[in-house]
XYZ file of C-alpha atoms in Angstrom:
364
model
C -29.343 53.052 13.129
C -29.391 56.764 12.298
C -26.766 57.783 14.879
C -24.095 55.275 13.706
C -24.620 56.551 10.155
C -24.173 60.132 11.335
C -20.926 59.246 13.133
C -19.735 57.429 10.027
C -20.503 60.439 7.850
C -18.758 62.849 10.233
C -15.532 60.865 10.428
C -12.504 62.978 9.568
C -10.257 61.972 6.718
C -7.136 59.888 7.276
C -4.692 61.909 5.167
C -2.535 63.361 7.948
C -2.702 60.246 10.108
C -1.888 57.836 7.271
C 0.862 60.137 5.969
C 2.557 60.067 9.372
C 1.959 56.318 9.711
C 3.714 55.601 6.403
C 6.522 58.067 7.097
C 7.302 56.621 10.519
C 7.580 53.140 9.002
C 9.675 54.231 6.039
C 6.968 53.328 3.522
C 6.303 56.660 1.818
C 8.801 56.059 -0.996
C 7.263 52.665 -1.799
C 3.782 54.204 -1.885
C 4.961 57.048 -4.101
C 6.624 54.727 -6.587
C 3.682 52.319 -6.608
C 1.176 55.138 -7.139
C 3.310 56.661 -9.892
C 3.716 53.328 -11.668
C 0.054 52.378 -11.431
C -1.135 55.808 -12.619
C 1.382 55.903 -15.476
C 0.259 52.484 -16.713
C -3.396 53.552 -16.626
C -2.505 56.766 -18.472
C -0.947 54.692 -21.257
C -4.137 52.686 -21.882
C -5.959 55.325 -24.001
C -2.898 55.641 -26.247
C -2.634 51.863 -26.638
C -6.347 51.595 -27.483
C -6.002 54.116 -30.293
C -4.710 51.220 -32.384
C -7.639 48.940 -31.566
C -10.896 48.707 -33.558
C -12.818 48.830 -30.271
C -11.013 51.977 -29.141
C -11.800 55.597 -30.044
C -12.721 55.790 -33.737
C -13.682 59.433 -34.203
C -11.366 62.473 -34.320
C -13.120 63.968 -31.273
C -13.010 60.784 -29.173
C -9.400 60.174 -30.200
C -8.544 63.683 -29.046
C -10.363 63.033 -25.769
C -8.332 59.841 -25.300
C -5.063 61.691 -25.876
C -6.017 64.471 -23.460
C -7.024 61.960 -20.764
C -3.700 60.144 -21.235
C -1.728 63.378 -20.910
C -3.680 64.400 -17.793
C -3.147 61.000 -16.185
C 0.568 61.016 -16.979
C 0.927 64.545 -15.600
C -0.859 63.550 -12.401
C 1.460 60.559 -11.948
C 4.544 62.818 -11.999
C 3.345 64.451 -8.775
C 4.287 61.287 -6.892
C 7.844 61.310 -8.212
C 8.523 64.796 -6.875
C 7.426 64.509 -3.244
C 4.690 63.371 -0.934
C 1.664 65.533 -1.822
C -0.352 67.805 0.406
C -3.988 66.964 1.125
C -5.229 69.345 -1.591
C -2.717 68.032 -4.115
C -3.836 64.496 -3.335
C -7.486 65.435 -3.869
C -6.607 67.158 -7.158
C -4.748 64.020 -8.234
C -7.849 61.930 -7.589
C -10.098 64.370 -9.438
C -7.827 64.269 -12.493
C -7.680 60.465 -12.396
C -11.446 60.123 -12.012
C -12.213 62.495 -14.897
C -9.563 60.871 -17.100
C -11.084 57.434 -16.524
C -14.556 58.787 -17.331
C -13.301 60.411 -20.540
C -11.501 57.244 -21.617
C -14.502 54.997 -20.966
C -16.963 57.247 -22.783
C -14.585 57.621 -25.731
C -14.571 53.883 -26.479
C -16.333 52.932 -29.724
C -17.283 49.599 -28.167
C -19.657 50.328 -25.232
C -18.870 47.001 -23.546
C -15.207 47.972 -23.261
C -16.252 51.366 -21.963
C -18.529 49.819 -19.345
C -15.894 47.386 -18.120
C -13.365 50.224 -18.028
C -15.535 51.855 -15.363
C -14.174 49.224 -12.977
C -11.027 51.398 -12.821
C -12.957 53.893 -10.693
C -12.591 51.332 -7.897
C -8.840 52.053 -7.800
C -9.499 55.773 -7.286
C -12.131 54.943 -4.670
C -9.674 52.688 -2.869
C -7.083 55.458 -2.732
C -9.681 57.887 -1.391
C -10.662 55.309 1.233
C -7.064 55.151 2.468
C -6.456 58.887 2.672
C -9.619 60.955 2.416
C -13.164 61.397 3.700
C -16.345 59.480 2.982
C -17.765 62.424 1.024
C -14.875 62.241 -1.449
C -15.462 58.515 -1.919
C -19.133 59.137 -2.632
C -18.363 61.793 -5.256
C -16.066 59.353 -7.045
C -18.738 56.654 -6.774
C -21.337 59.020 -8.270
C -19.073 59.738 -11.254
C -18.462 56.003 -11.666
C -22.181 55.204 -11.563
C -23.045 57.964 -14.043
C -20.369 56.820 -16.447
C -21.462 53.195 -16.004
C -25.100 54.053 -16.636
C -24.263 55.873 -19.886
C -22.062 53.002 -21.072
C -24.695 50.422 -20.115
C -27.373 52.320 -22.021
C -25.111 52.416 -25.087
C -24.385 48.698 -24.766
C -28.056 47.777 -24.492
C -28.937 49.993 -27.448
C -26.184 48.461 -29.603
C -26.659 44.790 -28.724
C -30.128 44.463 -27.246
C -28.553 41.918 -24.864
C -30.119 42.633 -21.480
C -28.347 39.749 -19.719
C -24.892 40.865 -20.870
C -25.605 44.482 -19.933
C -26.903 43.619 -16.467
C -24.027 41.216 -15.766
C -21.405 43.760 -16.819
C -23.107 46.559 -14.875
C -23.374 44.457 -11.701
C -19.682 43.569 -11.953
C -18.692 47.220 -12.200
C -21.021 48.283 -9.365
C -19.769 45.501 -7.086
C -16.138 46.540 -7.595
C -16.811 50.260 -7.146
C -18.752 49.672 -3.936
C -16.944 46.701 -2.416
C -13.319 47.784 -2.854
C -13.470 51.378 -1.519
C -15.888 50.711 1.330
C -14.028 47.575 2.384
C -10.776 49.524 2.540
C -12.444 52.412 4.377
C -13.745 50.089 7.086
C -10.354 48.407 7.469
C -8.400 51.677 7.680
C -10.693 53.208 10.314
C -10.502 50.029 12.396
C -6.717 50.020 12.097
C -6.545 53.672 13.107
C -8.686 53.095 16.193
C -6.697 50.034 17.260
C -3.342 51.754 16.792
C -4.413 54.810 18.745
C -5.666 52.668 21.612
C -2.403 50.697 21.638
C -0.262 53.862 21.864
C -1.267 54.447 25.478
C 0.658 54.450 28.720
C -0.749 51.469 30.652
C -0.579 53.254 34.029
C -2.157 56.639 33.293
C -4.044 55.931 30.067
C -2.405 58.966 28.459
C -0.576 58.750 25.137
C 2.827 57.124 25.243
C 5.873 58.588 23.478
C 5.206 56.967 20.087
C 1.512 57.843 20.125
C 2.267 61.433 21.098
C 4.861 61.955 18.367
C 2.445 60.636 15.749
C -0.510 62.688 17.030
C 1.574 65.872 17.354
C 2.862 65.607 13.792
C -0.696 64.996 12.578
C -1.889 68.058 14.510
C 0.922 70.218 13.091
C 0.396 69.362 9.427
C -3.366 69.873 9.746
C -3.030 73.531 10.829
C -3.682 76.431 8.456
C -0.452 78.262 7.511
C -0.052 81.410 9.573
C -3.535 80.974 10.964
C -2.854 79.365 14.294
C -0.350 78.148 16.835
C 1.144 74.967 18.143
C 1.861 74.891 21.888
C 3.835 72.258 23.743
C 4.499 72.059 27.480
C 6.899 69.762 29.287
C 5.949 68.951 32.884
C 8.368 67.336 35.320
C 7.279 66.519 38.876
C 9.507 68.122 41.517
C 11.340 65.780 43.911
C 9.289 62.808 42.756
C 12.066 60.459 43.822
C 11.320 61.367 47.467
C 7.782 60.044 47.100
C 9.053 56.673 45.892
C 11.798 56.525 48.510
C 9.559 57.577 51.395
C 6.207 56.012 50.560
C 7.044 53.263 48.071
C 6.549 52.789 44.342
C 2.830 52.055 44.717
C 2.401 55.547 46.146
C 4.454 56.942 43.277
C 2.194 55.204 40.784
C -0.821 56.655 42.578
C 0.648 60.131 42.164
C 1.238 59.602 38.440
C -2.334 58.402 37.934
C -3.656 61.466 39.744
C -1.524 63.783 37.621
C -3.135 62.209 34.563
C -6.558 62.896 36.084
C -5.638 66.561 36.630
C -4.483 66.934 33.035
C -7.679 65.407 31.645
C -9.846 67.574 33.888
C -8.037 70.848 33.210
C -6.828 70.749 29.592
C -8.890 71.115 26.431
C -10.713 68.013 25.311
C -8.756 68.000 22.034
C -5.364 68.534 23.693
C -2.708 65.834 23.325
C -1.817 64.481 26.763
C 1.194 62.225 27.140
C 3.342 60.567 29.761
C 6.784 60.489 28.179
C 8.158 58.252 30.899
C 8.992 58.345 34.584
C 7.593 61.544 36.074
C 7.654 63.481 32.780
C 4.432 64.566 31.079
C 3.814 66.647 27.971
C 0.762 68.574 26.735
C 0.217 69.954 23.223
C -2.647 71.932 21.698
C -3.416 74.563 19.056
C -4.873 77.146 21.430
C -3.866 80.801 21.619
C -0.469 80.986 23.399
C -1.817 83.142 26.233
C -4.699 80.737 26.767
C -2.367 77.744 26.739
C -0.162 79.298 29.412
C -3.277 80.096 31.451
C -4.350 76.456 31.162
C -0.936 75.291 32.346
C -1.197 77.677 35.291
C -4.512 76.028 36.221
C -2.829 72.631 35.982
C -0.030 73.851 38.257
C -2.541 75.023 40.852
C -4.656 71.842 40.550
C -1.635 69.702 41.405
C -2.220 70.600 45.072
C -4.999 67.985 44.953
C -2.465 65.253 44.181
C -1.337 63.271 47.259
C 1.969 63.922 49.077
C 2.164 67.625 48.191
C 3.522 67.139 44.686
C 4.525 70.172 42.633
C 5.898 70.408 39.099
C 8.142 72.481 36.854
C 6.655 73.602 33.527
C 8.353 74.609 30.287
C 6.169 75.774 27.415
C 7.072 76.373 23.792
C 4.906 78.044 21.109
C 5.394 78.151 17.347
C 3.322 79.708 14.582
C 1.522 77.063 12.548
C 3.635 75.947 9.585
C 2.208 72.712 8.147
C 4.639 72.776 5.226
C 7.654 72.970 7.531
C 6.238 70.247 9.765
C 5.693 68.010 6.755
C 9.135 68.585 5.290
C 11.050 68.346 8.577
C 9.746 65.426 10.632
C 12.444 66.150 13.253
C 10.498 69.247 14.319
C 8.774 67.234 17.078
C 12.098 66.461 18.705
C 13.088 70.109 18.378
C 9.919 71.357 20.077
C 10.377 68.897 22.908
C 14.017 69.952 23.362
C 13.053 73.626 23.529
C 10.214 72.973 25.981
C 12.497 70.693 28.004
C 15.096 73.472 28.249
C 12.421 75.891 29.427
C 11.224 73.336 31.984
C 14.731 72.971 33.449
C 14.936 76.733 33.819
C 11.806 76.507 35.953
C 13.324 73.675 37.959
C 16.602 75.533 38.546
C 14.574 78.539 39.721
C 13.065 76.402 42.486
C 10.288 74.489 40.710
C 6.528 74.901 40.952
C 6.553 77.533 38.203
C 6.188 78.011 34.454
C 8.781 79.247 31.972
C 7.447 80.132 28.506
C 9.392 80.393 25.259
C 8.065 81.571 21.891
C 9.700 80.471 18.635
C 9.167 82.233 15.322
C 9.667 79.065 13.303
C 10.397 75.384 13.607
C 13.952 74.524 12.717
C 17.137 73.001 14.044
C 18.723 74.572 17.043
């Protein structure tokens, strides 16, 4: 029981993965517009309630309502400009959570304030889609604190225990059920999608899975604080193996190449079979270390049947998560550069590595 809870707690957030998922399916604009619209409508509520007898009725609480409305409206504009970074997204959620708390506590009618705490479930749901469990729990803590204060006010004003308990249970159920239900669904979806993006022969990532994982790796790097390495590997004279020994033998070779890559590369490296006899490896290691790893792979290929060798082309760029986020075509560019380097190795006779370093990611 304890170990599953630990694994659950240690799960990474989904921001980079879900960002890439939505981008690849052309859904980012819809999400931006929907988030902007929903946030803008919520930001208008405190202003609307200023005209209600159950709304803020004191100069201080009215000022709090106006400030929360302005903060919410300002946060919504973020989604009109562009897709946010992870930190911008977290800031957006903090602003929304605090604005909801301020609005609920500013209500002159504590019942309305308590029921308004149900809006924290929307923030929790967003955090469940994009961020980590710890962020969800912080939002839940704010929601529960705000709910407890509003419930205490309601009980003091009305003396109606049944009404207070019923309202509080409704708010708690929404703030727990919605975010945690979404979190479970998203993590299951992520696991299933990653398992489906596999080459059925070697078990390595296929092209689609690799592109998604590489973009996620790139945007998660610290600016100027690391590297992104990519190596194209093409087996030399692989056609002779198929022609001489049959396609079953060729498949056996490909499977064994996958075994060599798993055994030799870093455990967090992205390993992919692009198709045919082409493989690609990506990691965030130091460039010199990455080249050394590829040299070990080259030497380990002697263990593969039928004397197979390979030509390697490596490409290294300095980490630039902003550029990766703004130019999704950077993956294709890296592959083209590494592919060009690989063909230089092949033209030089094969069974060697050609390395190229780029200062930035951009079009050729």
